[in-house]
PDB file of C-alpha atoms in Angstrom:
ATOM      1  CA  MET A   1      72.123  53.686  79.892  1.00 55.00           C
ATOM      2  CA  GLU A   2      73.555  52.749  83.365  1.00 54.00           C
ATOM      3  CA  GLU A   3      75.788  55.797  82.846  1.00 55.00           C
ATOM      4  CA  ASN A   4      72.315  57.747  81.845  1.00 56.00           C
ATOM      5  CA  LYS A   5      70.196  55.953  85.139  1.00 53.00           C
ATOM      6  CA  GLU A   6      73.337  57.100  87.371  1.00 55.00           C
ATOM      7  CA  ALA A   7      73.590  60.849  86.550  1.00 52.00           C
ATOM      8  CA  CYS A   8      69.513  61.451  86.770  1.00 52.00           C
ATOM      9  CA  LYS A   9      70.244  59.789  90.545  1.00 54.00           C
ATOM     10  CA  SER A  10      72.579  62.231  90.647  1.00 54.00           C
ATOM     11  CA  ASN A  11      71.379  64.423  89.443  1.00 57.00           C
ATOM     12  CA  GLY A  12      68.134  64.465  91.657  1.00 56.00           C
ATOM     13  CA  GLU A  13      70.226  63.766  94.305  1.00 56.00           C
ATOM     14  CA  THR A  14      71.506  67.105  94.715  1.00 56.00           C
ATOM     15  CA  THR A  15      67.882  68.811  94.089  1.00 54.00           C
ATOM     16  CA  VAL A  16      67.028  67.119  97.145  1.00 53.00           C
ATOM     17  CA  ASN A  17      71.019  68.342  98.449  1.00 62.00           C
ATOM     18  CA  LYS A  18      70.031  71.662  97.502  1.00 56.00           C
ATOM     19  CA  ALA A  19      66.543  72.253  98.586  1.00 52.00           C
ATOM     20  CA  ASP A  20      67.324  71.158 102.135  1.00 60.00           C
ATOM     21  CA  ASN A  21      70.407  73.021 102.587  1.00 59.00           C
ATOM     22  CA  ASN A  22      68.189  76.476 101.042  1.00 54.00           C
ATOM     23  CA  LYS A  23      65.117  75.440 103.576  1.00 55.00           C
ATOM     24  CA  LYS A  24      67.869  74.915 106.755  1.00 58.00           C
ATOM     25  CA  GLU A  25      69.289  77.940 105.843  1.00 55.00           C
ATOM     26  CA  ALA A  26      66.448  80.121 105.439  1.00 51.00           C
ATOM     27  CA  ASP A  27      65.029  78.355 109.368  1.00 54.00           C
ATOM     28  CA  GLU A  28      68.333  79.991 110.743  1.00 59.00           C
ATOM     29  CA  LYS A  29      67.683  83.108 109.405  1.00 64.00           C
ATOM     30  CA  GLU A  30      64.676  82.904 111.332  1.00 71.00           C
ATOM     31  CA  PRO A  31      64.761  86.959 113.271  1.00 78.00           C
ATOM     32  CA  GLU A  32      64.891  86.411 116.298  1.00 78.00           C
ATOM     33  CA  LEU A  33      61.914  86.632 118.340  1.00 81.00           C
ATOM     34  CA  PRO A  34      61.796  89.749 121.148  1.00 84.00           C
ATOM     35  CA  LEU A  35      61.388  87.782 123.750  1.00 83.00           C
ATOM     36  CA  MET A  36      62.634  88.528 126.761  1.00 83.00           C
ATOM     37  CA  SER A  37      61.728  85.936 130.020  1.00 84.00           C
ATOM     38  CA  LEU A  38      58.419  84.436 131.917  1.00 87.00           C
ATOM     39  CA  ASN A  39      56.485  87.434 133.524  1.00 91.00           C
ATOM     40  CA  HIS A  40      54.114  85.394 135.654  1.00 94.00           C
ATOM     41  CA  VAL A  41      52.011  82.403 136.304  1.00 95.00           C
ATOM     42  CA  SER A  42      48.432  83.908 137.367  1.00 95.00           C
ATOM     43  CA  ARG A  43      46.573  80.985 139.268  1.00 94.00           C
ATOM     44  CA  LEU A  44      42.788  81.044 140.364  1.00 94.00           C
ATOM     45  CA  CYS A  45      42.416  80.512 144.499  1.00 94.00           C
ATOM     46  CA  ARG A  46      39.349  80.356 146.351  1.00 93.00           C
ATOM     47  CA  ASN A  47      40.597  82.362 148.856  1.00 94.00           C
ATOM     48  CA  VAL A  48      43.247  85.230 148.417  1.00 96.00           C
ATOM     49  CA  GLU A  49      44.119  85.397 152.129  1.00 97.00           C
ATOM     50  CA  ASP A  50      45.131  82.568 152.822  1.00 96.00           C
ATOM     51  CA  SER A  51      47.036  82.153 148.831  1.00 97.00           C
ATOM     52  CA  ILE A  52      49.014  84.312 149.299  1.00 98.00           C
ATOM     53  CA  ASP A  53      49.984  83.476 152.825  1.00 98.00           C
ATOM     54  CA  PHE A  54      51.799  79.718 151.377  1.00 97.00           C
ATOM     55  CA  TYR A  55      53.340  81.285 148.483  1.00 98.00           C
ATOM     56  CA  THR A  56      55.122  84.415 151.243  1.00 98.00           C
ATOM     57  CA  LYS A  57      55.362  82.081 153.493  1.00 97.00           C
ATOM     58  CA  VAL A  58      55.876  78.878 151.955  1.00 97.00           C
ATOM     59  CA  LEU A  59      58.315  80.613 148.153  1.00 97.00           C
ATOM     60  CA  GLY A  60      59.664  82.941 149.786  1.00 96.00           C
ATOM     61  CA  PHE A  61      57.475  85.287 147.743  1.00 97.00           C
ATOM     62  CA  VAL A  62      56.554  89.577 148.103  1.00 97.00           C
ATOM     63  CA  LEU A  63      53.481  90.879 148.199  1.00 97.00           C
ATOM     64  CA  ILE A  64      53.212  94.242 145.802  1.00 96.00           C
ATOM     65  CA  GLU A  65      50.334  96.019 144.381  1.00 95.00           C
ATOM     66  CA  ARG A  66      49.026  95.765 141.991  1.00 95.00           C
ATOM     67  CA  PRO A  67      47.528  98.514 139.572  1.00 93.00           C
ATOM     68  CA  PRO A  68      43.855  99.895 140.839  1.00 92.00           C
ATOM     69  CA  ALA A  69      42.136  99.275 136.931  1.00 95.00           C
ATOM     70  CA  PHE A  70      42.478  95.359 138.238  1.00 94.00           C
ATOM     71  CA  ASP A  71      39.080  95.952 140.023  1.00 90.00           C
ATOM     72  CA  PHE A  72      38.146  92.161 140.866  1.00 93.00           C
ATOM     73  CA  ALA A  73      39.828  89.864 143.938  1.00 94.00           C
ATOM     74  CA  GLY A  74      43.031  88.818 143.625  1.00 97.00           C
ATOM     75  CA  ALA A  75      46.662  89.905 144.447  1.00 97.00           C
ATOM     76  CA  TRP A  76      50.191  89.996 142.747  1.00 97.00           C
ATOM     77  CA  LEU A  77      53.544  88.481 144.620  1.00 97.00           C
ATOM     78  CA  PHE A  78      57.010  88.790 142.857  1.00 96.00           C
ATOM     79  CA  ASN A  79      60.609  87.255 143.965  1.00 95.00           C
ATOM     80  CA  TYR A  80      63.033  85.705 141.941  1.00 92.00           C
ATOM     81  CA  GLY A  81      62.234  87.037 138.932  1.00 90.00           C
ATOM     82  CA  VAL A  82      58.474  86.437 138.350  1.00 93.00           C
ATOM     83  CA  GLY A  83      55.622  87.079 139.608  1.00 96.00           C
ATOM     84  CA  ILE A  84      52.909  85.230 140.686  1.00 97.00           C
ATOM     85  CA  HIS A  85      49.086  86.101 139.547  1.00 97.00           C
ATOM     86  CA  LEU A  86      46.020  85.305 142.116  1.00 97.00           C
ATOM     87  CA  VAL A  87      42.144  85.632 141.457  1.00 96.00           C
ATOM     88  CA  ARG A  88      39.423  84.681 143.387  1.00 95.00           C
ATOM     89  CA  SER A  89      37.610  82.723 141.416  1.00 93.00           C
ATOM     90  CA  ASN A  90      33.998  81.765 142.529  1.00 84.00           C
ATOM     91  CA  ASP A  91      33.633  78.517 140.546  1.00 84.00           C
ATOM     92  CA  GLU A  92      34.232  75.095 142.292  1.00 80.00           C
ATOM     93  CA  ASP A  93      33.924  73.743 138.634  1.00 78.00           C
ATOM     94  CA  LYS A  94      37.696  75.798 138.193  1.00 80.00           C
ATOM     95  CA  LEU A  95      39.732  74.230 141.767  1.00 80.00           C
ATOM     96  CA  SER A  96      40.648  70.777 142.799  1.00 77.00           C
ATOM     97  CA  PRO A  97      41.483  70.093 146.853  1.00 72.00           C
ATOM     98  CA  PRO A  98      44.274  69.856 146.759  1.00 68.00           C
ATOM     99  CA  ASP A  99      45.394  66.050 147.409  1.00 71.00           C
ATOM    100  CA  SER A 100      49.106  65.435 148.368  1.00 66.00           C
ATOM    101  CA  ALA A 101      48.275  61.927 148.750  1.00 74.00           C
ATOM    102  CA  HIS A 102      47.818  61.267 145.079  1.00 82.00           C
ATOM    103  CA  LEU A 103      50.831  63.434 144.403  1.00 89.00           C
ATOM    104  CA  ASP A 104      52.013  63.332 140.261  1.00 89.00           C
ATOM    105  CA  PRO A 105      55.062  64.543 139.558  1.00 88.00           C
ATOM    106  CA  MET A 106      53.768  63.951 135.641  1.00 89.00           C
ATOM    107  CA  ASP A 107      51.204  66.239 136.780  1.00 90.00           C
ATOM    108  CA  ASN A 108      50.602  69.811 135.681  1.00 90.00           C
ATOM    109  CA  HIS A 109      53.015  71.655 137.417  1.00 94.00           C
ATOM    110  CA  ILE A 110      55.296  74.732 137.324  1.00 95.00           C
ATOM    111  CA  SER A 111      59.070  74.257 138.679  1.00 94.00           C
ATOM    112  CA  PHE A 112      61.701  76.682 141.332  1.00 95.00           C
ATOM    113  CA  GLN A 113      65.181  75.331 140.415  1.00 92.00           C
ATOM    114  CA  CYS A 114      66.957  76.113 143.986  1.00 92.00           C
ATOM    115  CA  GLU A 115      70.564  75.990 145.626  1.00 90.00           C
ATOM    116  CA  ASP A 116      69.412  74.015 148.629  1.00 93.00           C
ATOM    117  CA  VAL A 117      67.145  71.322 148.068  1.00 93.00           C
ATOM    118  CA  GLU A 118      67.159  70.299 152.104  1.00 94.00           C
ATOM    119  CA  ALA A 119      66.654  73.623 153.288  1.00 95.00           C
ATOM    120  CA  ILE A 120      63.190  73.586 150.961  1.00 96.00           C
ATOM    121  CA  GLU A 121      62.565  70.428 152.300  1.00 96.00           C
ATOM    122  CA  LYS A 122      62.816  71.612 156.258  1.00 97.00           C
ATOM    123  CA  ARG A 123      60.620  74.206 155.501  1.00 97.00           C
ATOM    124  CA  LEU A 124      58.154  72.491 153.985  1.00 97.00           C
ATOM    125  CA  LYS A 125      58.132  70.333 157.226  1.00 97.00           C
ATOM    126  CA  GLU A 126      58.092  72.956 159.609  1.00 97.00           C
ATOM    127  CA  LEU A 127      55.266  74.276 157.586  1.00 96.00           C
ATOM    128  CA  ASP A 128      53.842  71.029 157.882  1.00 96.00           C
ATOM    129  CA  VAL A 129      53.679  71.150 154.107  1.00 95.00           C
ATOM    130  CA  LYS A 130      52.600  67.158 152.919  1.00 94.00           C
ATOM    131  CA  TYR A 131      56.024  66.416 149.870  1.00 95.00           C
ATOM    132  CA  ILE A 132      57.013  63.329 147.368  1.00 94.00           C
ATOM    133  CA  LYS A 133      60.090  63.496 147.620  1.00 94.00           C
ATOM    134  CA  ARG A 134      61.834  61.655 143.784  1.00 92.00           C
ATOM    135  CA  THR A 135      65.779  62.085 142.639  1.00 90.00           C
ATOM    136  CA  VAL A 136      66.155  60.755 139.016  1.00 88.00           C
ATOM    137  CA  LYS A 137      70.266  60.479 138.771  1.00 83.00           C
ATOM    138  CA  ASP A 138      71.439  61.503 135.037  1.00 75.00           C
ATOM    139  CA  ASP A 139      73.479  58.953 133.521  1.00 76.00           C
ATOM    140  CA  GLN A 140      75.500  61.456 131.389  1.00 74.00           C
ATOM    141  CA  SER A 141      77.000  63.210 133.966  1.00 71.00           C
ATOM    142  CA  GLY A 142      76.560  61.091 136.503  1.00 76.00           C
ATOM    143  CA  ASN A 143      74.933  64.161 138.272  1.00 80.00           C
ATOM    144  CA  ALA A 144      70.866  63.611 140.004  1.00 84.00           C
ATOM    145  CA  ILE A 145      68.153  65.644 140.588  1.00 88.00           C
ATOM    146  CA  ASP A 146      66.285  66.330 143.529  1.00 92.00           C
ATOM    147  CA  ARG A 147      63.589  66.662 143.270  1.00 94.00           C
ATOM    148  CA  MET A 148      59.907  67.825 145.663  1.00 96.00           C
ATOM    149  CA  PHE A 149      56.407  67.974 144.581  1.00 96.00           C
ATOM    150  CA  PHE A 150      53.195  68.916 146.840  1.00 95.00           C
ATOM    151  CA  ASP A 151      50.564  71.488 146.181  1.00 94.00           C
ATOM    152  CA  ASP A 152      49.396  75.163 147.720  1.00 94.00           C
ATOM    153  CA  PRO A 153      45.637  75.540 148.921  1.00 93.00           C
ATOM    154  CA  ASP A 154      44.391  75.160 145.323  1.00 92.00           C
ATOM    155  CA  GLY A 155      45.517  71.733 144.532  1.00 90.00           C
ATOM    156  CA  PHE A 156      48.103  73.489 142.496  1.00 92.00           C
ATOM    157  CA  MET A 157      51.441  70.955 142.130  1.00 94.00           C
ATOM    158  CA  ILE A 158      54.242  73.274 142.886  1.00 96.00           C
ATOM    159  CA  GLU A 159      58.472  71.684 142.223  1.00 96.00           C
ATOM    160  CA  ILE A 160      61.133  71.864 143.819  1.00 96.00           C
ATOM    161  CA  CYS A 161      64.279  71.187 142.188  1.00 93.00           C
ATOM    162  CA  ASN A 162      68.491  71.585 141.617  1.00 89.00           C
ATOM    163  CA  CYS A 163      67.296  71.460 138.331  1.00 84.00           C
ATOM    164  CA  GLU A 164      70.537  73.703 137.931  1.00 78.00           C
ATOM    165  CA  ASN A 165      72.916  70.299 137.630  1.00 72.00           C
ATOM    166  CA  LEU A 166      71.537  69.521 134.177  1.00 75.00           C
ATOM    167  CA  LYS A 167      72.750  71.164 131.269  1.00 75.00           C
ATOM    168  CA  LEU A 168      70.674  72.826 128.170  1.00 74.00           C
ATOM    169  CA  ALA A 169      71.835  71.433 124.763  1.00 74.00           C
ATOM    170  CA  PRO A 170      69.198  71.876 122.155  1.00 77.00           C
ATOM    171  CA  ALA A 171      68.059  68.800 120.970  1.00 80.00           C
ATOM    172  CA  ARG A 172      67.610  70.361 116.974  1.00 74.00           C
ATOM    173  CA  SER A 173      70.231  72.701 114.457  1.00 63.00           C
ATOM    174  CA  ILE A 174      68.329  75.542 115.007  1.00 65.00           C
ATOM    175  CA  GLY A 175      67.346  77.365 117.600  1.00 69.00           C
ATOM    176  CA  LYS A 176      68.834  79.596 120.295  1.00 75.00           C
ATOM    177  CA  ILE A 177      68.752  79.709 123.581  1.00 76.00           C
ATOM    178  CA  LYS A 178      68.864  83.486 125.685  1.00 76.00           C
ATOM    179  CA  LEU A 179      69.413  83.911 128.662  1.00 73.00           C
ATOM    180  CA  PRO A 180      67.728  86.553 129.705  1.00 67.00           C
ATOM    181  CA  PHE A 181      70.922  88.175 131.917  1.00 67.00           C
ATOM    182  CA  GLY A 182      70.259  91.606 133.538  1.00 61.00           C
ATOM    183  CA  ARG A 183      67.282  92.388 131.185  1.00 57.00           C
ATOM    184  CA  HIS A 184      64.144  90.818 132.996  1.00 54.00           C
ATOM    185  CA  ASN A 185      63.554  92.107 135.454  1.00 64.00           C
ATOM    186  CA  PRO A 186      60.878  95.612 136.370  1.00 69.00           C
ATOM    187  CA  PRO A 187      62.356  98.088 138.079  1.00 72.00           C
ATOM    188  CA  LEU A 188      61.542  98.398 141.970  1.00 72.00           C
ATOM    189  CA  ASP A 189      60.313 100.776 144.327  1.00 77.00           C
ATOM    190  CA  LEU A 190      61.815 100.437 147.357  1.00 70.00           C
ATOM    191  CA  GLY A 191      63.095 103.989 148.597  1.00 67.00           C
ATOM    192  CA  ASN A 192      66.160 105.320 147.210  1.00 55.00           C
ATOM    193  CA  ASP A 193      68.853 103.260 149.465  1.00 51.00           C
ATOM    194  CA  ALA A 194      67.270 100.591 148.748  1.00 53.00           C
ATOM    195  CA  ASP A 195      66.885 100.949 144.533  1.00 51.00           C
ATOM    196  CA  ALA A 196      71.212 101.667 145.337  1.00 46.00           C
ATOM    197  CA  ASP A 197      71.882  98.529 146.642  1.00 54.00           C
ATOM    198  CA  ALA A 198      69.768  96.657 144.695  1.00 53.00           C
ATOM    199  CA  ASP A 199      71.126  98.374 140.632  1.00 50.00           C
ATOM    200  CA  ALA A 200      74.299  97.160 142.137  1.00 49.00           C
ATOM    201  CA  ASP A 201      73.780  93.289 143.555  1.00 55.00           C
ATOM    202  CA  ALA A 202      72.050  93.402 139.903  1.00 50.00           C
ATOM    203  CA  ASP A 203      74.901  94.776 138.699  1.00 48.00           C
ATOM    204  CA  ALA A 204      77.483  92.265 139.682  1.00 50.00           C
ATOM    205  CA  MET A 205      75.815  90.065 139.274  1.00 48.00           C
ATOM    206  CA  ILE A 206      75.373  90.491 135.488  1.00 43.00           C
ATOM    207  CA  ARG A 207      79.348  90.498 135.475  1.00 44.00           C
ATOM    208  CA  LYS A 208      80.239  87.552 137.798  1.00 47.00           C
ATOM    209  CA  LYS A 209      77.758  85.887 134.991  1.00 43.00           C
ATOM    210  CA  GLN A 210      79.480  87.665 132.137  1.00 41.00           C
ATOM    211  CA  SER A 211      82.618  86.724 133.286  1.00 47.00           C
ATOM    212  CA  ALA A 212      81.336  82.926 133.815  1.00 46.00           C
TER     213      ALA A 212
END
C-alpha cells in the first residue's frame, strides 16, 4: 500500500514537472517583438516657445521640422536617440504648475542617463533651475548612483542619473534584453558633408560597442 502511494506521488510529481517544463519551453519560444527603441515622449505644455527654450537650453535638445499634417500648436525636438513632442494644451486641468519645493523622486518622471552629473548640475545652477539631488549606493557593487530631479515649465519631472553604473540583469528566467545599437536612429537631413560625418560617427560607435 505504501509503495503504491509513493508511486502515485512520484507519478504526480513527474506530471507536474513535465507541465512546468512544457510551459517554460513555450514561454521561451515566444517570438521576439519587432520593437527597436523608445521613439519619443509626448508632453503637454502651456507655451510651446517656453518649452522649446527649456528643452534646448537645459537638456540640449534640437528643434526639428514637424510634418505639416500636424496642424495643431506644438513642436518636435530630438537628441540622444529620443524625441520630445510638445503639444500645446488649453486645458489647465491637464497641467500642473512647477513645484520645485515639493519634488518627489517617486513621482512620474522621465530619466536621462548622463556621463557627467556635475556638468549638468552646473548647467542647472547657471540657468537657475531648482532641483534636488539624491545619491543611492548599490551595496552589491559598491557603486554610487547620483540622481537629480527637476521640473520642466509645466511641472513634468525630469531625472538626470548615472545609472550606467547598474548592471542590467533580468529578474526572471524568460525575456531577452535588446540593445538598439545602430538601428534606432532615424535618418538625418543635415546636408551631404554633415550626413557623411554623422554616418561615420555612427559606424565608429557601432564598431566600438561590438568590440567591447
